[in-house]
Amino acid sequence: VVSVMEPALMVHIGVAGEDAADRMKRVVQRSWRIVEEDLTGNGVIFFCRVFELAPSALELFKFKGAKDLAQNPELAAHAGAVMKVVGSAVAGLSDVATLVPVLQALGGAHAKYGVQSEMFPVMGQALMWTLDQCLTPAGLWTEEIKAAWMQTWTVVQSVMTNSMEDQISKAAMSWTLVEKQMGKVVDLFVTTFFSLCPDAALIFPYCIDAANPEGNPKMRRVFTNILCTVGQSVAGLGRGGLLEPIMANHGRRHLSYGVEIEHFETMGTSLMIALEMRLGDQWTSEVAKAWQNAYDRIQSCFTAAMKEECKSKSNKVVKRHINDLQLVQESWKLIEKDIDGYGVKFFMHVFEQSPEVLNLFTFKDVKDLWNCPYLQRHGAQVLRIVGEAVAGLSNLSKLVPVLKSLGAKHAQFGTKPEHFPLFGKSLLWTVQQAMGDKWTTELHSAWGKTYLSVQYAMEPAMKASYKELDIAEEAQKVKQLVQESWALVEKD
């Protein structure tokens, strides 16, 4: 490591020998003591100069919307932290073996944040200008000190940009590998995510059967888009702030879909597991770090935009989500006042729409269904379950397992996935009867989305249960054939 840094220092200063390099270090370190007298203030001056030279660089920071940057506390905090890092690098000139890995790590981190290698000359100019402003009044910005700082910055820039470009190159190569087996990576990504986060079945309404991504083209398409977004960010780590506005827009849109900030960590974990399983030996620590950095960058952009949207008093998306929940829960209180009566109305509407469904029930031959006690009990029981689902909308992690269990049980009763739209239509009709003149298009929309969420939680479990029943039935047939054939053998 020393051999990388020392020759560079001596070549840049133009004098051979250790004394010249040591003198340059001392000059830089002593001049920095003046800067340290007001690290934060000088840091703010430095960044303001960077933004003057390259206005687009401001887009990389959270305080980009601040009106008075020079007085912005977030910029002051960041500037102070950066200047402390510079101070550590200056102090580290006396221990090159320790300094170089630190600079390399900084280079990799800045690739994650979207800093382009082209920004380093700009930062160099801003640093020299800041030093000029700071040291000239004390008569210390001499040609020798200026040359020493320029030579030091050249070496720092070289080490950091090489590290950045190396990380970007490895990341881009790994994305090419992923593209070659995109389908298999996506399938693993989907199944892993929903196994770790089952309540997402209510958040992603297109995920009808998370256990079978191959049979759900729409779901595969959505998760392929997610993977491509991360992958293209991995391959484009050197494109600076170009991705940030796109990611922020995605974040605001995902808030409208009901995605919560907490889901991003599980999404990232699932993606890393899928990539590691598919890439095998090619999933090195460097590649893993590049993907994690890219995902962290995207997650940061997403969540920042979502938080900003949530804070806005005019946030129609959040208000609409809360309003839908309130509309559904408040309207359900009317059903609960006569749950037996509305249970009968619900099923009678089902039977009117699809008479063959009646054959699934033990009371199918009863002539007066309106007054059938069995139908009354069953209708009330079903609506109480719906009521539990309505109440549980505020706690999806507890609700989803209950709905999955119901889905599996209904397969045993003969209920089929194609019955869900029928039941949904009858449920909305029943609530409408209860609401009367108070029924609105907003209520219709809120209940429609609620029922779809319930359906998408129950349906995969129902399908899985049918598969188990088919296997069990086939096994029973085989058993019967074997026993019958052996009975014939036993006769002789």
GROMACS .gro file of C-alpha atoms in nm:
model
  492
    1VAL     CA    1   0.000   0.000   0.000
    2VAL     CA    2   0.285   0.239   0.087
    3SER     CA    3   0.434   0.182  -0.258
    4VAL     CA    4   0.114   0.316  -0.414
    5MET     CA    5   0.110   0.643  -0.221
    6GLU     CA    6   0.470   0.748  -0.158
    7PRO     CA    7   0.599   0.739  -0.518
    8ALA     CA    8   0.290   0.932  -0.625
    9LEU     CA    9   0.363   1.202  -0.369
   10MET     CA   10   0.726   1.229  -0.474
   11VAL     CA   11   0.649   1.234  -0.845
   12HIS     CA   12   0.386   1.506  -0.805
   13ILE     CA   13   0.616   1.732  -0.601
   14GLY     CA   14   0.885   1.694  -0.858
   15VAL     CA   15   1.166   1.623  -0.608
   16ALA     CA   16   1.310   1.279  -0.548
   17GLY     CA   17   1.362   1.162  -0.194
   18GLU     CA   18   1.177   1.115   0.130
   19ASP     CA   19   1.248   1.465   0.266
   20ALA     CA   20   1.046   1.632  -0.011
   21ALA     CA   21   0.743   1.412   0.058
   22ASP     CA   22   0.774   1.468   0.432
   23ARG     CA   23   0.797   1.843   0.382
   24MET     CA   24   0.481   1.841   0.172
   25LYS     CA   25   0.299   1.652   0.448
   26ARG     CA   26   0.413   1.897   0.712
   27VAL     CA   27   0.310   2.199   0.502
   28VAL     CA   28  -0.039   2.058   0.447
   29GLN     CA   29  -0.086   1.950   0.808
   30ARG     CA   30   0.027   2.282   0.955
   31SER     CA   31  -0.193   2.488   0.721
   32TRP     CA   32  -0.491   2.270   0.808
   33ARG     CA   33  -0.468   2.382   1.170
   34ILE     CA   34  -0.595   2.724   1.059
   35VAL     CA   35  -0.892   2.560   0.884
   36GLU     CA   36  -0.972   2.359   1.197
   37GLU     CA   37  -1.041   2.677   1.392
   38ASP     CA   38  -1.384   2.683   1.224
   39LEU     CA   39  -1.438   2.347   1.058
   40THR     CA   40  -1.813   2.382   1.013
   41GLY     CA   41  -1.798   2.738   0.882
   42ASN     CA   42  -1.522   2.656   0.635
   43GLY     CA   43  -1.711   2.341   0.537
   44VAL     CA   44  -2.018   2.546   0.450
   45ILE     CA   45  -1.801   2.780   0.242
   46PHE     CA   46  -1.657   2.477   0.062
   47PHE     CA   47  -1.995   2.326  -0.024
   48CYS     CA   48  -2.149   2.655  -0.130
   49ARG     CA   49  -1.856   2.694  -0.370
   50VAL     CA   50  -1.913   2.339  -0.503
   51PHE     CA   51  -2.278   2.423  -0.574
   52GLU     CA   52  -2.176   2.744  -0.749
   53LEU     CA   53  -1.938   2.554  -0.977
   54ALA     CA   54  -2.172   2.257  -1.030
   55PRO     CA   55  -2.537   2.338  -0.941
   56SER     CA   56  -2.648   1.984  -1.036
   57ALA     CA   57  -2.447   1.847  -0.743
   58LEU     CA   58  -2.703   1.994  -0.505
   59GLU     CA   59  -2.956   1.735  -0.625
   60LEU     CA   60  -2.759   1.465  -0.442
   61PHE     CA   61  -2.842   1.613  -0.101
   62LYS     CA   62  -3.152   1.614   0.118
   63PHE     CA   63  -3.122   1.990   0.174
   64LYS     CA   64  -3.146   2.064  -0.199
   65GLY     CA   65  -3.468   2.260  -0.149
   66ALA     CA   66  -3.326   2.497   0.115
   67LYS     CA   67  -3.359   2.864   0.027
   68ASP     CA   68  -3.060   2.991   0.228
   69LEU     CA   69  -2.792   2.723   0.205
   70ALA     CA   70  -2.535   2.921   0.399
   71GLN     CA   71  -2.767   2.919   0.703
   72ASN     CA   72  -2.910   2.569   0.656
   73PRO     CA   73  -2.848   2.347   0.963
   74GLU     CA   74  -2.849   2.025   0.760
   75LEU     CA   75  -2.578   2.158   0.530
   76ALA     CA   76  -2.380   2.282   0.831
   77ALA     CA   77  -2.394   1.937   0.994
   78HIS     CA   78  -2.292   1.761   0.674
   79ALA     CA   79  -2.019   2.013   0.597
   80GLY     CA   80  -1.872   1.978   0.946
   81ALA     CA   81  -1.869   1.599   0.916
   82VAL     CA   82  -1.699   1.614   0.575
   83MET     CA   83  -1.433   1.853   0.696
   84LYS     CA   84  -1.359   1.620   0.986
   85VAL     CA   85  -1.301   1.342   0.732
   86VAL     CA   86  -1.069   1.571   0.537
   87GLY     CA   87  -0.889   1.646   0.863
   88SER     CA   88  -0.847   1.275   0.928
   89ALA     CA   89  -0.704   1.232   0.578
   90VAL     CA   90  -0.462   1.519   0.638
   91ALA     CA   91  -0.350   1.365   0.967
   92GLY     CA   92  -0.320   1.029   0.792
   93LEU     CA   93  -0.059   1.157   0.550
   94SER     CA   94   0.191   1.045   0.811
   95ASP     CA   95   0.056   0.689   0.796
   96VAL     CA   96  -0.005   0.606   0.431
   97ALA     CA   97  -0.071   0.235   0.495
   98THR     CA   98  -0.372   0.328   0.706
   99LEU     CA   99  -0.487   0.620   0.491
  100VAL     CA  100  -0.520   0.447   0.153
  101PRO     CA  101  -0.784   0.188   0.259
  102VAL     CA  102  -0.982   0.471   0.419
  103LEU     CA  103  -0.977   0.669   0.094
  104GLN     CA  104  -1.072   0.359  -0.104
  105ALA     CA  105  -1.369   0.299   0.126
  106LEU     CA  106  -1.473   0.663   0.085
  107GLY     CA  107  -1.457   0.625  -0.291
  108GLY     CA  108  -1.685   0.321  -0.280
  109ALA     CA  109  -1.927   0.500  -0.048
  110HIS     CA  110  -1.945   0.803  -0.277
  111ALA     CA  111  -2.026   0.577  -0.570
  112LYS     CA  112  -2.323   0.459  -0.364
  113TYR     CA  113  -2.439   0.817  -0.316
  114GLY     CA  114  -2.426   0.885  -0.689
  115VAL     CA  115  -2.113   1.103  -0.694
  116GLN     CA  116  -1.949   1.100  -1.037
  117SER     CA  117  -1.573   1.085  -1.084
  118GLU     CA  118  -1.609   1.404  -1.287
  119MET     CA  119  -1.707   1.582  -0.966
  120PHE     CA  120  -1.362   1.547  -0.809
  121PRO     CA  121  -1.194   1.825  -1.013
  122VAL     CA  122  -1.484   2.051  -0.913
  123MET     CA  123  -1.439   1.960  -0.546
  124GLY     CA  124  -1.067   2.018  -0.587
  125GLN     CA  125  -1.130   2.367  -0.723
  126ALA     CA  126  -1.373   2.439  -0.438
  127LEU     CA  127  -1.123   2.314  -0.180
  128MET     CA  128  -0.844   2.531  -0.318
  129TRP     CA  129  -1.078   2.832  -0.322
  130THR     CA  130  -1.184   2.764   0.038
  131LEU     CA  131  -0.823   2.732   0.152
  132ASP     CA  132  -0.746   3.057  -0.026
  133GLN     CA  133  -1.029   3.233   0.162
  134CYS     CA  134  -0.916   3.086   0.491
  135LEU     CA  135  -0.535   3.113   0.468
  136THR     CA  136  -0.480   3.432   0.267
  137PRO     CA  137  -0.583   3.670   0.551
  138ALA     CA  138  -0.314   3.506   0.767
  139GLY     CA  139  -0.059   3.534   0.487
  140LEU     CA  140  -0.029   3.157   0.466
  141TRP     CA  141  -0.162   3.085   0.115
  142THR     CA  142   0.185   3.079  -0.041
  143GLU     CA  143   0.282   2.916  -0.367
  144GLU     CA  144   0.450   2.635  -0.177
  145ILE     CA  145   0.142   2.564   0.036
  146LYS     CA  146  -0.084   2.586  -0.267
  147ALA     CA  147   0.136   2.341  -0.461
  148ALA     CA  148   0.145   2.102  -0.164
  149TRP     CA  149  -0.234   2.103  -0.134
  150MET     CA  150  -0.285   2.055  -0.509
  151GLN     CA  151  -0.045   1.760  -0.506
  152THR     CA  152  -0.217   1.607  -0.202
  153TRP     CA  153  -0.560   1.647  -0.359
  154THR     CA  154  -0.440   1.488  -0.683
  155VAL     CA  155  -0.337   1.176  -0.494
  156VAL     CA  156  -0.657   1.165  -0.288
  157GLN     CA  157  -0.864   1.208  -0.603
  158SER     CA  158  -0.671   0.932  -0.781
  159VAL     CA  159  -0.718   0.677  -0.501
  160MET     CA  160  -1.089   0.755  -0.451
  161THR     CA  161  -1.187   0.766  -0.819
  162ASN     CA  162  -1.005   0.440  -0.890
  163SER     CA  163  -1.202   0.279  -0.607
  164MET     CA  164  -1.528   0.423  -0.738
  165GLU     CA  165  -1.466   0.307  -1.092
  166ASP     CA  166  -1.363  -0.038  -0.973
  167GLN     CA  167  -1.687  -0.077  -0.779
  168ILE     CA  168  -1.894   0.052  -1.069
  169SER     CA  169  -1.724  -0.191  -1.308
  170LYS     CA  170  -1.787  -0.494  -1.083
  171ALA     CA  171  -2.146  -0.390  -1.034
  172ALA     CA  172  -2.206  -0.353  -1.406
  173MET     CA  173  -2.059  -0.698  -1.477
  174SER     CA  174  -2.282  -0.860  -1.214
  175TRP     CA  175  -2.590  -0.702  -1.372
  176THR     CA  176  -2.498  -0.867  -1.703
  177LEU     CA  177  -2.487  -1.205  -1.524
  178VAL     CA  178  -2.829  -1.144  -1.368
  179GLU     CA  179  -2.984  -1.048  -1.702
  180LYS     CA  180  -2.887  -1.389  -1.844
  181GLN     CA  181  -3.101  -1.568  -1.584
  182MET     CA  182  -3.359  -1.301  -1.510
  183GLY     CA  183  -3.659  -1.535  -1.488
  184LYS     CA  184  -3.506  -1.765  -1.228
  185VAL     CA  185  -3.383  -1.474  -1.017
  186VAL     CA  186  -3.729  -1.314  -1.027
  187ASP     CA  187  -3.902  -1.636  -0.921
  188LEU     CA  188  -3.671  -1.674  -0.622
  189PHE     CA  189  -3.711  -1.307  -0.541
  190VAL     CA  190  -4.091  -1.338  -0.537
  191THR     CA  191  -4.116  -1.656  -0.331
  192THR     CA  192  -3.856  -1.538  -0.079
  193PHE     CA  193  -4.024  -1.201  -0.032
  194PHE     CA  194  -4.370  -1.342   0.032
  195SER     CA  195  -4.238  -1.612   0.263
  196LEU     CA  196  -4.070  -1.341   0.475
  197CYS     CA  197  -4.357  -1.094   0.441
  198PRO     CA  198  -4.691  -1.277   0.401
  199ASP     CA  199  -4.897  -0.966   0.473
  200ALA     CA  200  -4.774  -0.822   0.142
  201ALA     CA  201  -5.049  -1.027  -0.024
  202LEU     CA  202  -5.282  -0.746   0.082
  203ILE     CA  203  -5.047  -0.471  -0.033
  204PHE     CA  204  -4.968  -0.613  -0.378
  205PRO     CA  205  -5.314  -0.698  -0.517
  206TYR     CA  206  -5.165  -0.854  -0.829
  207CYS     CA  207  -4.992  -1.126  -0.624
  208ILE     CA  208  -5.269  -1.383  -0.640
  209ASP     CA  209  -5.041  -1.682  -0.593
  210ALA     CA  210  -4.703  -1.587  -0.449
  211ALA     CA  211  -4.608  -1.952  -0.412
  212ASN     CA  212  -4.636  -2.001  -0.789
  213PRO     CA  213  -4.482  -1.699  -0.963
  214GLU     CA  214  -4.452  -1.889  -1.293
  215GLY     CA  215  -4.832  -1.904  -1.311
  216ASN     CA  216  -4.881  -1.534  -1.255
  217PRO     CA  217  -4.738  -1.332  -1.547
  218LYS     CA  218  -4.850  -0.998  -1.404
  219MET     CA  219  -4.678  -1.058  -1.073
  220ARG     CA  220  -4.359  -1.172  -1.247
  221ARG     CA  221  -4.370  -0.861  -1.461
  222VAL     CA  222  -4.399  -0.632  -1.159
  223PHE     CA  223  -4.113  -0.799  -0.970
  224THR     CA  224  -3.904  -0.805  -1.285
  225ASN     CA  225  -3.946  -0.429  -1.301
  226ILE     CA  226  -3.832  -0.402  -0.940
  227LEU     CA  227  -3.524  -0.613  -1.011
  228CYS     CA  228  -3.446  -0.416  -1.326
  229THR     CA  229  -3.474  -0.089  -1.137
  230VAL     CA  230  -3.215  -0.205  -0.885
  231GLY     CA  231  -3.000  -0.371  -1.151
  232GLN     CA  232  -2.993  -0.067  -1.374
  233SER     CA  233  -2.903   0.142  -1.073
  234VAL     CA  234  -2.618  -0.102  -1.004
  235ALA     CA  235  -2.497  -0.070  -1.361
  236GLY     CA  236  -2.543   0.307  -1.350
  237LEU     CA  237  -2.376   0.393  -1.022
  238GLY     CA  238  -2.155   0.640  -1.202
  239ARG     CA  239  -2.443   0.839  -1.346
  240GLY     CA  240  -2.468   1.066  -1.046
  241GLY     CA  241  -2.799   1.233  -0.977
  242LEU     CA  242  -2.982   1.110  -1.286
  243LEU     CA  243  -3.154   0.828  -1.100
  244GLU     CA  244  -3.257   1.023  -0.790
  245PRO     CA  245  -3.557   1.207  -0.943
  246ILE     CA  246  -3.681   0.883  -1.100
  247MET     CA  247  -3.651   0.690  -0.773
  248ALA     CA  248  -3.821   0.971  -0.578
  249ASN     CA  249  -4.113   0.963  -0.820
  250HIS     CA  250  -4.139   0.585  -0.778
  251GLY     CA  251  -4.144   0.634  -0.401
  252ARG     CA  252  -4.438   0.871  -0.418
  253ARG     CA  253  -4.624   0.635  -0.651
  254HIS     CA  254  -4.563   0.332  -0.428
  255LEU     CA  255  -4.714   0.519  -0.135
  256SER     CA  256  -5.036   0.533  -0.334
  257TYR     CA  257  -5.024   0.153  -0.373
  258GLY     CA  258  -5.022   0.107   0.004
  259VAL     CA  259  -4.652   0.012   0.029
  260GLU     CA  260  -4.503   0.097   0.367
  261ILE     CA  261  -4.148   0.204   0.442
  262GLU     CA  262  -4.095  -0.103   0.661
  263HIS     CA  263  -4.138  -0.334   0.362
  264PHE     CA  264  -3.822  -0.208   0.191
  265GLU     CA  265  -3.588  -0.387   0.430
  266THR     CA  266  -3.761  -0.720   0.366
  267MET     CA  267  -3.761  -0.650  -0.008
  268GLY     CA  268  -3.385  -0.588   0.003
  269THR     CA  269  -3.316  -0.901   0.206
  270SER     CA  270  -3.524  -1.111  -0.034
  271LEU     CA  271  -3.344  -0.971  -0.336
  272MET     CA  272  -2.999  -1.039  -0.190
  273ILE     CA  273  -3.096  -1.398  -0.104
  274ALA     CA  274  -3.225  -1.459  -0.457
  275LEU     CA  275  -2.912  -1.311  -0.616
  276GLU     CA  276  -2.678  -1.511  -0.396
  277MET     CA  277  -2.862  -1.836  -0.470
  278ARG     CA  278  -2.860  -1.780  -0.846
  279LEU     CA  279  -2.510  -1.634  -0.891
  280GLY     CA  280  -2.338  -1.889  -0.668
  281ASP     CA  281  -1.959  -1.851  -0.669
  282GLN     CA  282  -1.991  -1.531  -0.871
  283TRP     CA  283  -2.165  -1.367  -0.575
  284THR     CA  284  -1.847  -1.233  -0.419
  285SER     CA  285  -1.827  -0.994  -0.125
  286GLU     CA  286  -1.748  -0.710  -0.369
  287VAL     CA  287  -2.049  -0.788  -0.588
  288ALA     CA  288  -2.274  -0.825  -0.282
  289LYS     CA  289  -2.156  -0.488  -0.155
  290ALA     CA  290  -2.223  -0.323  -0.491
  291TRP     CA  291  -2.580  -0.457  -0.502
  292GLN     CA  292  -2.644  -0.369  -0.138
  293ASN     CA  293  -2.513  -0.018  -0.195
  294ALA     CA  294  -2.734   0.022  -0.502
  295TYR     CA  295  -3.038  -0.106  -0.315
  296ASP     CA  296  -2.963   0.118  -0.016
  297ARG     CA  297  -2.941   0.414  -0.251
  298ILE     CA  298  -3.275   0.331  -0.410
  299GLN     CA  299  -3.434   0.263  -0.072
  300SER     CA  300  -3.308   0.598   0.056
  301CYS     CA  301  -3.459   0.781  -0.243
  302PHE     CA  302  -3.787   0.590  -0.213
  303THR     CA  303  -3.832   0.633   0.160
  304ALA     CA  304  -3.726   0.999   0.161
  305ALA     CA  305  -3.990   1.077  -0.102
  306MET     CA  306  -4.252   0.872   0.084
  307LYS     CA  307  -4.176   1.048   0.415
  308GLU     CA  308  -4.192   1.385   0.245
  309GLU     CA  309  -4.524   1.292   0.090
  310CYS     CA  310  -4.658   1.170   0.425
  311LYS     CA  311  -4.561   1.497   0.596
  312SER     CA  312  -4.744   1.706   0.340
  313LYS     CA  313  -5.074   1.835   0.469
  314SER     CA  314  -5.210   1.811   0.117
  315ASN     CA  315  -5.117   1.444   0.088
  316LYS     CA  316  -5.427   1.312  -0.085
  317VAL     CA  317  -5.287   0.958  -0.110
  318VAL     CA  318  -5.246   0.909   0.264
  319LYS     CA  319  -5.577   1.079   0.335
  320ARG     CA  320  -5.749   0.856   0.081
  321HIS     CA  321  -5.602   0.541   0.237
  322ILE     CA  322  -5.711   0.646   0.586
  323ASN     CA  323  -6.049   0.756   0.456
  324ASP     CA  324  -6.108   0.420   0.283
  325LEU     CA  325  -6.034   0.236   0.607
  326GLN     CA  326  -6.267   0.459   0.805
  327LEU     CA  327  -6.546   0.431   0.547
  328VAL     CA  328  -6.535   0.051   0.551
  329GLN     CA  329  -6.519   0.017   0.928
  330GLU     CA  330  -6.789   0.275   0.995
  331SER     CA  331  -7.030   0.130   0.738
  332TRP     CA  332  -6.981  -0.220   0.878
  333LYS     CA  333  -7.131  -0.107   1.209
  334LEU     CA  334  -7.471  -0.096   1.035
  335ILE     CA  335  -7.432  -0.461   0.929
  336GLU     CA  336  -7.350  -0.563   1.285
  337LYS     CA  337  -7.682  -0.423   1.409
  338ASP     CA  338  -7.865  -0.706   1.227
  339ILE     CA  339  -7.596  -0.954   1.131
  340ASP     CA  340  -7.839  -1.250   1.111
  341GLY     CA  341  -8.070  -1.066   0.872
  342TYR     CA  342  -7.793  -0.933   0.652
  343GLY     CA  343  -7.629  -1.277   0.649
  344VAL     CA  344  -7.941  -1.421   0.492
  345LYS     CA  345  -7.968  -1.133   0.245
  346PHE     CA  346  -7.606  -1.186   0.144
  347PHE     CA  347  -7.650  -1.555   0.065
  348MET     CA  348  -7.987  -1.511  -0.102
  349HIS     CA  349  -7.823  -1.262  -0.336
  350VAL     CA  350  -7.546  -1.516  -0.404
  351PHE     CA  351  -7.802  -1.785  -0.488
  352GLU     CA  352  -7.996  -1.547  -0.713
  353GLN     CA  353  -7.683  -1.465  -0.909
  354SER     CA  354  -7.560  -1.825  -0.926
  355PRO     CA  355  -7.820  -2.089  -0.828
  356GLU     CA  356  -7.574  -2.380  -0.860
  357VAL     CA  357  -7.379  -2.252  -0.559
  358LEU     CA  358  -7.669  -2.359  -0.336
  359ASN     CA  359  -7.569  -2.720  -0.402
  360LEU     CA  360  -7.259  -2.667  -0.185
  361PHE     CA  361  -7.473  -2.638   0.129
  362THR     CA  362  -7.658  -2.890   0.346
  363PHE     CA  363  -7.976  -2.679   0.338
  364LYS     CA  364  -7.995  -2.692  -0.043
  365ASP     CA  365  -8.335  -2.869  -0.040
  366VAL     CA  366  -8.504  -2.632   0.204
  367LYS     CA  367  -8.800  -2.463   0.036
  368ASP     CA  368  -8.819  -2.145   0.245
  369LEU     CA  369  -8.458  -2.030   0.257
  370TRP     CA  370  -8.545  -1.685   0.390
  371ASN     CA  371  -8.658  -1.845   0.715
  372CYS     CA  372  -8.412  -2.133   0.721
  373PRO     CA  373  -8.234  -2.143   1.062
  374TYR     CA  374  -7.933  -2.321   0.911
  375LEU     CA  375  -7.887  -2.044   0.653
  376GLN     CA  376  -7.932  -1.780   0.923
  377ARG     CA  377  -7.661  -1.935   1.138
  378HIS     CA  378  -7.422  -1.982   0.846
  379GLY     CA  379  -7.486  -1.633   0.708
  380ALA     CA  380  -7.422  -1.472   1.046
  381GLN     CA  381  -7.106  -1.678   1.090
  382VAL     CA  382  -6.970  -1.572   0.751
  383LEU     CA  383  -7.046  -1.205   0.812
  384ARG     CA  384  -6.879  -1.219   1.155
  385ILE     CA  385  -6.566  -1.345   0.982
  386VAL     CA  386  -6.593  -1.055   0.737
  387GLY     CA  387  -6.629  -0.826   1.038
  388GLU     CA  388  -6.306  -0.966   1.188
  389ALA     CA  389  -6.132  -0.897   0.858
  390VAL     CA  390  -6.265  -0.541   0.853
  391ALA     CA  391  -6.143  -0.482   1.208
  392GLY     CA  392  -5.809  -0.643   1.124
  393LEU     CA  393  -5.734  -0.413   0.832
  394SER     CA  394  -5.532  -0.203   1.075
  395ASN     CA  395  -5.308  -0.501   1.159
  396LEU     CA  396  -5.233  -0.696   0.842
  397SER     CA  397  -4.965  -0.920   0.994
  398LYS     CA  398  -5.229  -1.082   1.217
  399LEU     CA  399  -5.507  -1.079   0.960
  400VAL     CA  400  -5.331  -1.256   0.672
  401PRO     CA  401  -5.275  -1.594   0.849
  402VAL     CA  402  -5.644  -1.599   0.946
  403LEU     CA  403  -5.753  -1.534   0.588
  404LYS     CA  404  -5.516  -1.800   0.456
  405SER     CA  405  -5.663  -2.054   0.696
  406LEU     CA  406  -6.012  -1.964   0.578
  407GLY     CA  407  -5.907  -2.004   0.218
  408ALA     CA  408  -5.778  -2.355   0.284
  409LYS     CA  409  -6.094  -2.457   0.474
  410HIS     CA  410  -6.328  -2.333   0.203
  411ALA     CA  411  -6.156  -2.555  -0.052
  412GLN     CA  412  -6.267  -2.852   0.156
  413PHE     CA  413  -6.625  -2.723   0.140
  414GLY     CA  414  -6.615  -2.705  -0.241
  415THR     CA  415  -6.577  -2.330  -0.275
  416LYS     CA  416  -6.369  -2.247  -0.582
  417PRO     CA  417  -6.151  -1.946  -0.673
  418GLU     CA  418  -6.396  -1.848  -0.946
  419HIS     CA  419  -6.659  -1.793  -0.675
  420PHE     CA  420  -6.474  -1.494  -0.528
  421PRO     CA  421  -6.609  -1.232  -0.774
  422LEU     CA  422  -6.961  -1.360  -0.709
  423PHE     CA  423  -6.925  -1.333  -0.330
  424GLY     CA  424  -6.763  -0.991  -0.367
  425LYS     CA  425  -7.052  -0.859  -0.573
  426SER     CA  426  -7.304  -0.989  -0.320
  427LEU     CA  427  -7.109  -0.846  -0.026
  428LEU     CA  428  -7.104  -0.498  -0.178
  429TRP     CA  429  -7.476  -0.532  -0.256
  430THR     CA  430  -7.545  -0.627   0.107
  431VAL     CA  431  -7.355  -0.331   0.247
  432GLN     CA  432  -7.533  -0.107   0.000
  433GLN     CA  433  -7.868  -0.233   0.132
  434ALA     CA  434  -7.759  -0.146   0.483
  435MET     CA  435  -7.636   0.201   0.387
  436GLY     CA  436  -7.939   0.295   0.179
  437ASP     CA  437  -7.919   0.657   0.064
  438LYS     CA  438  -7.581   0.694   0.233
  439TRP     CA  439  -7.418   0.459  -0.020
  440THR     CA  440  -7.169   0.656  -0.233
  441THR     CA  441  -6.916   0.591  -0.507
  442GLU     CA  442  -6.642   0.642  -0.245
  443LEU     CA  443  -6.791   0.364  -0.032
  444HIS     CA  444  -6.819   0.138  -0.335
  445SER     CA  445  -6.453   0.195  -0.419
  446ALA     CA  446  -6.336   0.147  -0.059
  447TRP     CA  447  -6.527  -0.179  -0.018
  448GLY     CA  448  -6.415  -0.303  -0.357
  449LYS     CA  449  -6.049  -0.259  -0.264
  450THR     CA  450  -6.107  -0.419   0.077
  451TYR     CA  451  -6.271  -0.726  -0.070
  452LEU     CA  452  -5.996  -0.767  -0.329
  453SER     CA  453  -5.739  -0.762  -0.050
  454VAL     CA  454  -5.927  -1.039   0.131
  455GLN     CA  455  -5.959  -1.238  -0.190
  456TYR     CA  456  -5.588  -1.212  -0.271
  457ALA     CA  457  -5.499  -1.338   0.075
  458MET     CA  458  -5.739  -1.635   0.068
  459GLU     CA  459  -5.706  -1.749  -0.293
  460PRO     CA  460  -5.348  -1.885  -0.289
  461ALA     CA  461  -5.425  -2.093   0.022
  462MET     CA  462  -5.742  -2.223  -0.142
  463LYS     CA  463  -5.551  -2.328  -0.454
  464ALA     CA  464  -5.282  -2.497  -0.247
  465SER     CA  465  -5.550  -2.684  -0.051
  466TYR     CA  466  -5.711  -2.804  -0.374
  467LYS     CA  467  -5.376  -2.940  -0.488
  468GLU     CA  468  -5.341  -3.131  -0.161
  469LEU     CA  469  -5.694  -3.266  -0.196
  470ASP     CA  470  -5.623  -3.379  -0.552
  471ILE     CA  471  -5.307  -3.556  -0.441
  472ALA     CA  472  -5.490  -3.722  -0.154
  473GLU     CA  473  -5.773  -3.830  -0.386
  474GLU     CA  474  -5.528  -3.972  -0.637
  475ALA     CA  475  -5.345  -4.157  -0.361
  476GLN     CA  476  -5.676  -4.303  -0.242
  477LYS     CA  477  -5.758  -4.422  -0.594
  478VAL     CA  478  -5.419  -4.590  -0.625
  479LYS     CA  479  -5.463  -4.752  -0.286
  480GLN     CA  480  -5.805  -4.883  -0.385
  481LEU     CA  481  -5.679  -5.025  -0.715
  482VAL     CA  482  -5.391  -5.201  -0.542
  483GLN     CA  483  -5.619  -5.350  -0.278
  484GLU     CA  484  -5.877  -5.464  -0.531
  485SER     CA  485  -5.614  -5.623  -0.754
  486TRP     CA  486  -5.454  -5.797  -0.459
  487ALA     CA  487  -5.792  -5.935  -0.356
  488LEU     CA  488  -5.808  -6.105  -0.694
  489VAL     CA  489  -5.463  -6.252  -0.640
  490GLU     CA  490  -5.560  -6.384  -0.297
  491LYS     CA  491  -5.843  -6.586  -0.446
  492ASP     CA  492  -5.583  -6.829  -0.584
   0.00000   0.00000   0.00000
